[in-house]
Structures are given as structure tokens and as C-alpha cells.
Amino acid sequence: MDKIANLALSLKDELIKDRRYFHSHPETGWFTFFTTAVLAKRLSDLGYEISLGDKVVKADARLGLGSKEQCEKAIERAKKLLSPEEAKYLPYMKDGLTGLTAFIDTKRPGKFTAFRFDIDSVDVTESDEPTHRPYKEGFGADIAGITHACGHDGHMSIGLGVAKLIAENLDEFNGKFKFIFQTAEEGTRGAVAMEAAGVLDGVEYLLGGHIGFQAKTNRGIICGTNKLLATSKFDVHITGRSAHAAGAPQDGANALLAASQMALSMHGITRHAKGVTRINVGVLKAGEGRNVIAPNGYIACETRGEDTNLNDFMYERCMDIVKGVSEIYGVESKVVKTGGTNGA
């Protein structure tokens, strides 16, 4: 074990370099084409068997997909960033089937262990303040509107480090190992589609983690899975009826007011006595002009609960609100579930 620990410490500079490289080129959701290709090349070079595309993602089990135009734009960006050796993996990711697994067998009896790492970034523009370290030291995000603000760049570098340690010291280990690099973790969208594709088949131990700030020391590890909040992510698309705000307001059905009322009512849901519950409406868009009754609206929402039952309580109250407000304002509403997970 001392040998393995010393080898791990020797990877420090490489991990920092990898983390900053991924930080510089963030990708969100199902559009992690560059990231997946880079990981595939690195892991293949280490001797791992790489699986991509429909071998690791069940297309019809995906949630929270972006538009075809967004997908094509992300592919073109990836092509500009990738080397020819990396770009050869892109065809396997058709239609946004990103993410990968890497498998290696010691050829000795033992357990089948999997490690899981998330790889997507978040929809936040990175700071360009002079004191912001990535900006100051030249490894800030190379694209506006998205950045690795949740630590997944660090997760990937850790994953590559562990994979390298195992591959280059295979005689020190027994059993089989699989590395799962999961996309679309943000919004809790990606795990279901990868599990549905069978990436966990045969796995006996599954290990995962997240960089955080709760440990008492900067090298501490907190082990456990209790009180990870269950959550539901959903969008509400509201269709009203356009009318002139002065000439014929009675003919309209105001989707903007309906969206606003839904948002306010959701935030007014009574919290539950049996545990932590949360609600947030993070996006509200509606309307077309100042003198037009808004014919359309959209809200992006999430509920959370200390366990699955508590989250279900919040989600069901939200659905009651959507139904009631839609009737009051005379609009039609379509709820699209974009992600979710049970509590642990």
C-alpha cells in the first residue's frame, strides 16, 4: 500500500495539468464531445478497452436533451480542439451519445470494481476578474456561458490518475476494473441512460465521489451516502393566446402571468415536517412584445427532498399548481421531466 500511495503522490503535477486542461475547455450536458474524445484517447493509450456511443448510452433513456443545432455546434467546436488521433472517436458519439467506459482485466481472480466520474460543466459564465485564479493564470474557460464550476474537471483528472496507477501497476491488483465517465450529471440526467445501456452489468463494487468543502482538512475524505437529497428536474411549457393588450385584451390568455403565478405559488409550498424540502424556479421566459398578451411562457424548475417521499411531496404539489393555474388563466401547460434521482 505504501508503494501505491507514493505512486499516487507522484501524479500530483500531472493531475493539476489535466484538471486545468479540462477546465479550459468546458462542455455541458450531452455535448461533451471534446471531453469524451480526449478521455478515450488517453485511456486507450494506457491499455484500456474503450466503449462509446450506444454501447454506453441508451438513446431513448436520456433526459434533458438540447437542440440539434446546439449538438452540431458542439461537434464543430470539438473538431477544432481535437488532434486527429482524438477526433477519430467522434463518429461513435452521433446525436450526442457522449460519455464512455474504460475496462481492464488483471487476469487474476478478484472482484469487479467500477469507478464513476462525471465530466460535464455548468451553465455559468466564468469570472474574468483579475483576482480569479483561472483567469489570472491562463486556464479559464475558452467559451462564454459555461464553465467547470462544480469540480468535474477535477473529477476527470482524478479518474485519469487512478486509471494510470492501476494500468501501470497491474501486477499489484486482482480482478477487473471499469472506469465510467458519465456525462449530463448536471440536472441528474446521464446516469439513467448509462445504467439502461448496461454499463453496470456484473459490477460488484461501485465507487464514486465529489470534490467538496465539508471536510475538516484539505485532504480529508468524507465517506457515506446518507442524506443525499432526492430531486426532480422539470420544465413547464405554457401556451396561451395572443391578443392586443389595448384593443382586445379579453381575447387573450396570458402565458406570462400564468408562468409568474406558477413560480410564486411553487415557492409558497408549505415545507414538510418530516425532513428537508426544497423548491426553485430558476428560469422564467415569456412574451413577445410590450403591447401583446403573452402567448407563450416557460419555467425551469427543480424540487428536492431529504428522501424520495419528501421530494415526491414537493413535485406533486408543483403539478397541482401547474394544473390549477392553467385552468385559472385559460392556458395549456406541458410538463417535461428533464432529470431526477431518488434519495440515498
CSV table of C-alpha atoms in Angstrom, one decimal:
chain,number,residue,atom,x,y,z
A,1,MET,CA,0.0,0.0,0.0
A,2,ASP,CA,2.9,2.4,0.7
A,3,LYS,CA,4.1,1.8,-2.9
A,4,ILE,CA,0.6,2.7,-4.3
A,5,ALA,CA,0.4,5.8,-2.0
A,6,ASN,CA,3.8,7.0,-3.1
A,7,LEU,CA,2.9,6.5,-6.8
A,8,ALA,CA,-0.3,8.4,-6.3
A,9,LEU,CA,1.6,11.4,-4.8
A,10,SER,CA,3.9,11.3,-7.8
A,11,LEU,CA,1.0,12.0,-10.1
A,12,LYS,CA,0.2,15.4,-8.4
A,13,ASP,CA,1.7,17.6,-11.1
A,14,GLU,CA,0.1,15.6,-13.9
A,15,LEU,CA,-3.3,15.8,-12.2
A,16,ILE,CA,-3.1,19.5,-11.9
A,17,LYS,CA,-2.1,19.9,-15.5
A,18,ASP,CA,-5.0,17.6,-16.6
A,19,ARG,CA,-7.5,19.4,-14.4
A,20,ARG,CA,-6.5,22.8,-15.9
A,21,TYR,CA,-6.7,21.5,-19.4
A,22,PHE,CA,-10.3,20.3,-18.9
A,23,HIS,CA,-11.2,23.5,-17.1
A,24,SER,CA,-10.1,25.5,-20.2
A,25,HIS,CA,-12.5,23.6,-22.5
A,26,PRO,CA,-15.8,23.0,-20.7
A,27,GLU,CA,-18.8,21.3,-22.3
A,28,THR,CA,-22.3,20.9,-20.9
A,29,GLY,CA,-24.9,18.1,-20.8
A,30,TRP,CA,-24.9,15.7,-23.7
A,31,PHE,CA,-22.5,17.8,-25.7
A,32,THR,CA,-19.2,16.6,-24.1
A,33,PHE,CA,-17.7,15.6,-27.5
A,34,PHE,CA,-14.2,17.1,-26.9
A,35,THR,CA,-14.0,15.8,-23.4
A,36,THR,CA,-15.1,12.2,-24.2
A,37,ALA,CA,-12.7,12.0,-27.2
A,38,VAL,CA,-9.7,13.2,-25.1
A,39,LEU,CA,-10.5,10.7,-22.3
A,40,ALA,CA,-10.9,7.9,-24.8
A,41,LYS,CA,-7.5,8.6,-26.4
A,42,ARG,CA,-5.8,8.9,-23.0
A,43,LEU,CA,-7.3,5.7,-21.6
A,44,SER,CA,-6.8,3.7,-24.8
A,45,ASP,CA,-3.1,4.6,-24.7
A,46,LEU,CA,-3.0,3.2,-21.1
A,47,GLY,CA,-4.3,-0.1,-22.4
A,48,TYR,CA,-7.9,0.1,-21.6
A,49,GLU,CA,-10.7,-1.3,-23.7
A,50,ILE,CA,-12.9,1.7,-24.6
A,51,SER,CA,-16.7,1.6,-25.1
A,52,LEU,CA,-18.6,4.5,-26.6
A,53,GLY,CA,-21.9,5.6,-28.2
A,54,ASP,CA,-24.8,3.2,-27.9
A,55,LYS,CA,-22.7,0.7,-26.0
A,56,VAL,CA,-22.7,3.0,-23.0
A,57,VAL,CA,-25.8,5.3,-23.5
A,58,LYS,CA,-29.3,4.2,-24.2
A,59,ALA,CA,-30.6,6.9,-26.5
A,60,ASP,CA,-34.2,6.8,-25.6
A,61,ALA,CA,-33.5,6.8,-21.9
A,62,ARG,CA,-31.8,10.2,-22.0
A,63,LEU,CA,-33.4,13.2,-20.3
A,64,GLY,CA,-32.9,16.9,-20.8
A,65,LEU,CA,-31.6,16.9,-24.4
A,66,GLY,CA,-30.6,20.1,-26.1
A,67,SER,CA,-31.4,21.1,-29.7
A,68,LYS,CA,-29.9,19.5,-32.8
A,69,GLU,CA,-28.4,22.9,-33.6
A,70,GLN,CA,-26.6,23.0,-30.2
A,71,CYS,CA,-25.4,19.5,-30.8
A,72,GLU,CA,-23.9,20.3,-34.2
A,73,LYS,CA,-22.3,23.5,-32.9
A,74,ALA,CA,-20.6,21.5,-30.0
A,75,ILE,CA,-19.3,18.9,-32.5
A,76,GLU,CA,-17.8,21.6,-34.7
A,77,ARG,CA,-16.1,23.2,-31.6
A,78,ALA,CA,-14.7,19.8,-30.6
A,79,LYS,CA,-13.3,19.2,-34.1
A,80,LYS,CA,-11.3,22.4,-33.9
A,81,LEU,CA,-9.8,21.5,-30.5
A,82,LEU,CA,-9.0,17.8,-31.0
A,83,SER,CA,-6.0,16.2,-32.6
A,84,PRO,CA,-6.6,13.8,-35.5
A,85,GLU,CA,-5.9,10.8,-33.1
A,86,GLU,CA,-8.6,12.1,-30.7
A,87,ALA,CA,-11.1,13.2,-33.4
A,88,LYS,CA,-11.4,9.6,-34.6
A,89,TYR,CA,-13.6,8.9,-31.7
A,90,LEU,CA,-16.3,11.5,-32.6
A,91,PRO,CA,-18.3,9.3,-35.1
A,92,TYR,CA,-19.1,7.0,-32.2
A,93,MET,CA,-20.9,9.8,-30.4
A,94,LYS,CA,-23.5,10.5,-33.1
A,95,ASP,CA,-26.6,12.5,-31.9
A,96,GLY,CA,-25.0,13.3,-28.5
A,97,LEU,CA,-24.2,9.8,-27.2
A,98,THR,CA,-21.3,11.1,-25.2
A,99,GLY,CA,-19.5,9.6,-22.2
A,100,LEU,CA,-17.5,6.4,-22.2
A,101,THR,CA,-16.3,3.4,-20.2
A,102,ALA,CA,-12.8,2.0,-20.0
A,103,PHE,CA,-12.2,-1.6,-19.0
A,104,ILE,CA,-9.1,-3.5,-17.9
A,105,ASP,CA,-8.7,-7.1,-16.6
A,106,THR,CA,-5.8,-8.2,-14.4
A,107,LYS,CA,-6.4,-11.8,-15.5
A,108,ARG,CA,-6.4,-12.8,-11.8
A,109,PRO,CA,-9.4,-13.8,-9.7
A,110,GLY,CA,-11.0,-10.9,-7.8
A,111,LYS,CA,-13.9,-8.5,-7.6
A,112,PHE,CA,-15.3,-6.4,-10.5
A,113,THR,CA,-14.9,-2.8,-9.3
A,114,ALA,CA,-16.1,0.2,-11.1
A,115,PHE,CA,-15.2,3.9,-10.6
A,116,ARG,CA,-17.6,6.6,-11.7
A,117,PHE,CA,-16.6,10.2,-12.6
A,118,ASP,CA,-18.8,13.0,-14.1
A,119,ILE,CA,-17.5,15.1,-16.9
A,120,ASP,CA,-19.9,17.9,-17.8
A,121,SER,CA,-19.7,21.6,-16.8
A,122,VAL,CA,-22.4,24.0,-15.7
A,123,ASP,CA,-24.2,26.9,-17.5
A,124,VAL,CA,-22.3,29.7,-15.7
A,125,THR,CA,-20.0,32.3,-17.3
A,126,GLU,CA,-16.6,32.2,-15.6
A,127,SER,CA,-15.4,35.3,-13.9
A,128,ASP,CA,-12.8,37.4,-15.7
A,129,GLU,CA,-11.9,39.3,-12.5
A,130,PRO,CA,-8.1,39.8,-12.3
A,131,THR,CA,-8.0,38.0,-9.0
A,132,HIS,CA,-9.8,34.9,-10.3
A,133,ARG,CA,-7.1,32.3,-10.5
A,134,PRO,CA,-8.0,30.5,-13.7
A,135,TYR,CA,-8.3,33.9,-15.5
A,136,LYS,CA,-5.1,35.2,-13.9
A,137,GLU,CA,-3.0,32.1,-14.7
A,138,GLY,CA,-4.4,31.5,-18.2
A,139,PHE,CA,-6.6,28.4,-17.8
A,140,GLY,CA,-10.0,30.0,-17.7
A,141,ALA,CA,-12.9,28.7,-19.8
A,142,ASP,CA,-12.4,29.3,-23.5
A,143,ILE,CA,-16.1,29.8,-24.2
A,144,ALA,CA,-18.7,32.2,-22.7
A,145,GLY,CA,-21.7,30.9,-20.7
A,146,ILE,CA,-20.3,27.6,-19.4
A,147,THR,CA,-17.6,26.6,-17.0
A,148,HIS,CA,-16.4,23.9,-14.7
A,149,ALA,CA,-17.7,25.5,-11.5
A,150,CYS,CA,-18.8,22.2,-9.9
A,151,GLY,CA,-15.4,20.3,-9.8
A,152,HIS,CA,-15.9,17.8,-12.6
A,153,ASP,CA,-12.7,18.9,-14.2
A,154,GLY,CA,-11.0,17.7,-11.0
A,155,HIS,CA,-13.0,14.5,-11.1
A,156,MET,CA,-11.8,13.7,-14.6
A,157,SER,CA,-8.2,14.3,-13.7
A,158,ILE,CA,-8.6,12.1,-10.6
A,159,GLY,CA,-10.1,9.4,-12.8
A,160,LEU,CA,-7.2,9.5,-15.3
A,161,GLY,CA,-4.8,9.4,-12.4
A,162,VAL,CA,-6.4,6.3,-10.8
A,163,ALA,CA,-6.6,4.6,-14.3
A,164,LYS,CA,-3.0,5.3,-14.9
A,165,LEU,CA,-1.9,4.0,-11.5
A,166,ILE,CA,-3.8,0.7,-12.0
A,167,ALA,CA,-2.8,0.2,-15.6
A,168,GLU,CA,0.9,0.8,-14.9
A,169,ASN,CA,0.9,-1.4,-11.8
A,170,LEU,CA,-1.5,-4.1,-12.9
A,171,ASP,CA,0.5,-6.8,-11.2
A,172,GLU,CA,-0.3,-5.2,-7.8
A,173,PHE,CA,-4.1,-5.7,-8.4
A,174,ASN,CA,-6.6,-8.5,-8.8
A,175,GLY,CA,-9.9,-8.7,-10.6
A,176,LYS,CA,-11.5,-6.4,-13.1
A,177,PHE,CA,-11.8,-2.6,-13.3
A,178,LYS,CA,-14.1,-0.4,-15.2
A,179,PHE,CA,-14.0,3.4,-15.3
A,180,ILE,CA,-17.3,5.1,-16.1
A,181,PHE,CA,-17.0,8.7,-17.3
A,182,GLN,CA,-20.6,10.0,-17.1
A,183,THR,CA,-21.9,13.0,-19.0
A,184,ALA,CA,-25.0,15.0,-18.2
A,185,GLU,CA,-24.7,14.7,-14.4
A,186,GLU,CA,-25.9,18.3,-14.0
A,187,GLY,CA,-29.6,18.1,-13.9
A,188,THR,CA,-29.3,14.4,-12.9
A,189,ARG,CA,-29.8,13.3,-16.5
A,190,GLY,CA,-27.0,11.0,-17.5
A,191,ALA,CA,-26.8,8.1,-15.1
A,192,VAL,CA,-30.2,6.6,-16.0
A,193,ALA,CA,-29.3,6.3,-19.7
A,194,MET,CA,-25.9,4.8,-19.0
A,195,GLU,CA,-27.3,2.3,-16.5
A,196,ALA,CA,-30.0,1.4,-19.0
A,197,ALA,CA,-27.2,0.6,-21.6
A,198,GLY,CA,-25.8,-2.0,-19.2
A,199,VAL,CA,-22.6,-0.3,-18.0
A,200,LEU,CA,-23.1,-1.7,-14.5
A,201,ASP,CA,-23.8,-5.2,-15.6
A,202,GLY,CA,-21.6,-7.6,-13.5
A,203,VAL,CA,-20.1,-4.8,-11.3
A,204,GLU,CA,-19.7,-5.9,-7.7
A,205,TYR,CA,-18.4,-2.6,-6.2
A,206,LEU,CA,-19.2,0.9,-7.5
A,207,LEU,CA,-17.2,3.8,-6.2
A,208,GLY,CA,-17.8,7.5,-6.8
A,209,GLY,CA,-17.3,10.8,-5.1
A,210,HIS,CA,-17.4,14.6,-5.4
A,211,ILE,CA,-15.0,17.3,-4.6
A,212,GLY,CA,-16.4,19.5,-1.8
A,213,PHE,CA,-15.7,21.8,1.1
A,214,GLN,CA,-17.1,19.9,4.1
A,215,ALA,CA,-14.0,18.0,5.2
A,216,LYS,CA,-12.1,19.4,8.2
A,217,THR,CA,-8.8,19.3,6.4
A,218,ASN,CA,-7.9,20.0,2.8
A,219,ARG,CA,-7.1,16.3,2.3
A,220,GLY,CA,-10.0,14.8,4.1
A,221,ILE,CA,-12.4,12.3,2.7
A,222,ILE,CA,-16.0,12.0,3.9
A,223,CYS,CA,-17.3,8.5,3.3
A,224,GLY,CA,-21.1,7.8,3.2
A,225,THR,CA,-24.2,8.2,1.2
A,226,ASN,CA,-26.9,9.4,3.7
A,227,LYS,CA,-29.0,12.5,3.2
A,228,LEU,CA,-28.2,13.0,-0.4
A,229,LEU,CA,-31.4,14.8,-1.4
A,230,ALA,CA,-33.7,13.2,-3.9
A,231,THR,CA,-34.6,15.6,-6.7
A,232,SER,CA,-36.9,16.1,-9.7
A,233,LYS,CA,-36.0,18.5,-12.6
A,234,PHE,CA,-38.8,19.6,-14.9
A,235,ASP,CA,-39.7,22.3,-17.4
A,236,VAL,CA,-43.2,23.7,-17.9
A,237,HIS,CA,-44.1,24.9,-21.4
A,238,ILE,CA,-47.1,27.2,-21.3
A,239,THR,CA,-49.2,28.0,-24.4
A,240,GLY,CA,-51.6,31.0,-24.1
A,241,ARG,CA,-53.4,33.1,-26.7
A,242,SER,CA,-52.1,36.2,-28.2
A,243,ALA,CA,-54.2,39.4,-28.3
A,244,HIS,CA,-53.6,43.2,-28.4
A,245,ALA,CA,-53.2,44.4,-24.9
A,246,ALA,CA,-55.3,47.5,-25.5
A,247,GLY,CA,-57.6,46.6,-28.4
A,248,ALA,CA,-58.8,43.2,-27.3
A,249,PRO,CA,-57.3,42.0,-24.0
A,250,GLN,CA,-60.4,39.9,-23.3
A,251,ASP,CA,-59.4,37.6,-26.2
A,252,GLY,CA,-56.0,36.7,-24.8
A,253,ALA,CA,-54.8,34.1,-22.4
A,254,ASN,CA,-51.7,35.4,-20.7
A,255,ALA,CA,-48.9,32.9,-20.5
A,256,LEU,CA,-46.6,35.3,-18.8
A,257,LEU,CA,-49.0,35.8,-15.9
A,258,ALA,CA,-49.6,32.1,-15.7
A,259,ALA,CA,-45.8,31.4,-15.6
A,260,SER,CA,-45.3,34.1,-12.9
A,261,GLN,CA,-48.2,32.7,-10.8
A,262,MET,CA,-46.8,29.2,-11.1
A,263,ALA,CA,-43.4,30.4,-10.0
A,264,LEU,CA,-44.7,32.3,-7.0
A,265,SER,CA,-47.1,29.6,-5.9
A,266,MET,CA,-44.4,26.9,-6.1
A,267,HIS,CA,-42.1,28.9,-3.9
A,268,GLY,CA,-45.1,29.2,-1.5
A,269,ILE,CA,-45.5,25.4,-1.0
A,270,THR,CA,-45.6,24.5,2.7
A,271,ARG,CA,-42.4,22.7,3.8
A,272,HIS,CA,-42.7,19.2,5.3
A,273,ALA,CA,-42.2,18.5,9.0
A,274,LYS,CA,-40.6,15.1,8.3
A,275,GLY,CA,-37.4,16.5,6.7
A,276,VAL,CA,-35.7,18.9,4.4
A,277,THR,CA,-37.5,20.0,1.3
A,278,ARG,CA,-36.6,22.5,-1.4
A,279,ILE,CA,-38.1,24.2,-4.5
A,280,ASN,CA,-36.6,26.5,-7.0
A,281,VAL,CA,-37.8,28.1,-10.3
A,282,GLY,CA,-34.6,29.1,-11.9
A,283,VAL,CA,-35.7,30.3,-15.3
A,284,LEU,CA,-38.8,32.2,-16.4
A,285,LYS,CA,-39.2,33.3,-20.0
A,286,ALA,CA,-42.4,34.6,-21.6
A,287,GLY,CA,-43.9,37.1,-24.1
A,288,GLU,CA,-43.2,38.7,-27.4
A,289,GLY,CA,-43.9,42.4,-27.0
A,290,ARG,CA,-45.0,45.1,-24.6
A,291,ASN,CA,-48.4,45.6,-26.1
A,292,VAL,CA,-49.1,41.9,-26.8
A,293,ILE,CA,-50.8,39.4,-24.4
A,294,ALA,CA,-48.1,36.8,-24.0
A,295,PRO,CA,-48.9,33.7,-26.0
A,296,ASN,CA,-46.1,31.6,-24.6
A,297,GLY,CA,-44.2,31.0,-21.4
A,298,TYR,CA,-41.6,28.7,-19.9
A,299,ILE,CA,-40.3,27.9,-16.5
A,300,ALA,CA,-37.4,25.6,-15.5
A,301,CYS,CA,-37.9,24.1,-12.0
A,302,GLU,CA,-36.5,21.6,-9.5
A,303,THR,CA,-37.7,20.1,-6.3
A,304,ARG,CA,-35.6,18.3,-3.7
A,305,GLY,CA,-36.3,16.2,-0.6
A,306,GLU,CA,-34.4,14.6,2.2
A,307,ASP,CA,-35.8,11.3,0.9
A,308,THR,CA,-37.8,10.2,-2.2
A,309,ASN,CA,-41.1,10.5,-0.5
A,310,LEU,CA,-40.4,14.1,0.6
A,311,ASN,CA,-39.3,15.0,-2.9
A,312,ASP,CA,-42.4,13.4,-4.3
A,313,PHE,CA,-44.5,15.5,-2.0
A,314,MET,CA,-42.9,18.7,-3.4
A,315,TYR,CA,-43.2,17.5,-7.0
A,316,GLU,CA,-46.9,16.6,-6.6
A,317,ARG,CA,-47.7,20.0,-5.1
A,318,CYS,CA,-46.0,21.6,-8.1
A,319,MET,CA,-48.1,19.5,-10.5
A,320,ASP,CA,-51.2,20.6,-8.6
A,321,ILE,CA,-50.2,24.2,-9.1
A,322,VAL,CA,-49.5,23.8,-12.8
A,323,LYS,CA,-52.9,22.3,-13.3
A,324,GLY,CA,-54.8,24.9,-11.2
A,325,VAL,CA,-53.0,27.9,-12.6
A,326,SER,CA,-53.5,26.7,-16.1
A,327,GLU,CA,-57.3,26.4,-15.5
A,328,ILE,CA,-57.5,29.9,-13.9
A,329,TYR,CA,-55.6,31.6,-16.8
A,330,GLY,CA,-57.1,29.6,-19.6
A,331,VAL,CA,-53.7,28.3,-20.8
A,332,GLU,CA,-52.4,24.9,-21.8
A,333,SER,CA,-49.3,23.6,-20.0
A,334,LYS,CA,-47.0,20.7,-20.8
A,335,VAL,CA,-44.6,19.4,-18.2
A,336,VAL,CA,-41.3,17.9,-19.5
A,337,LYS,CA,-39.3,15.9,-16.9
A,338,THR,CA,-35.6,16.7,-17.6
A,339,GLY,CA,-33.9,14.8,-14.8
A,340,GLY,CA,-34.2,13.2,-11.4
A,341,THR,CA,-32.9,10.8,-8.9
A,342,ASN,CA,-34.0,9.0,-5.7
A,343,GLY,CA,-32.6,9.8,-2.3
A,344,ALA,CA,-29.8,7.7,-0.7
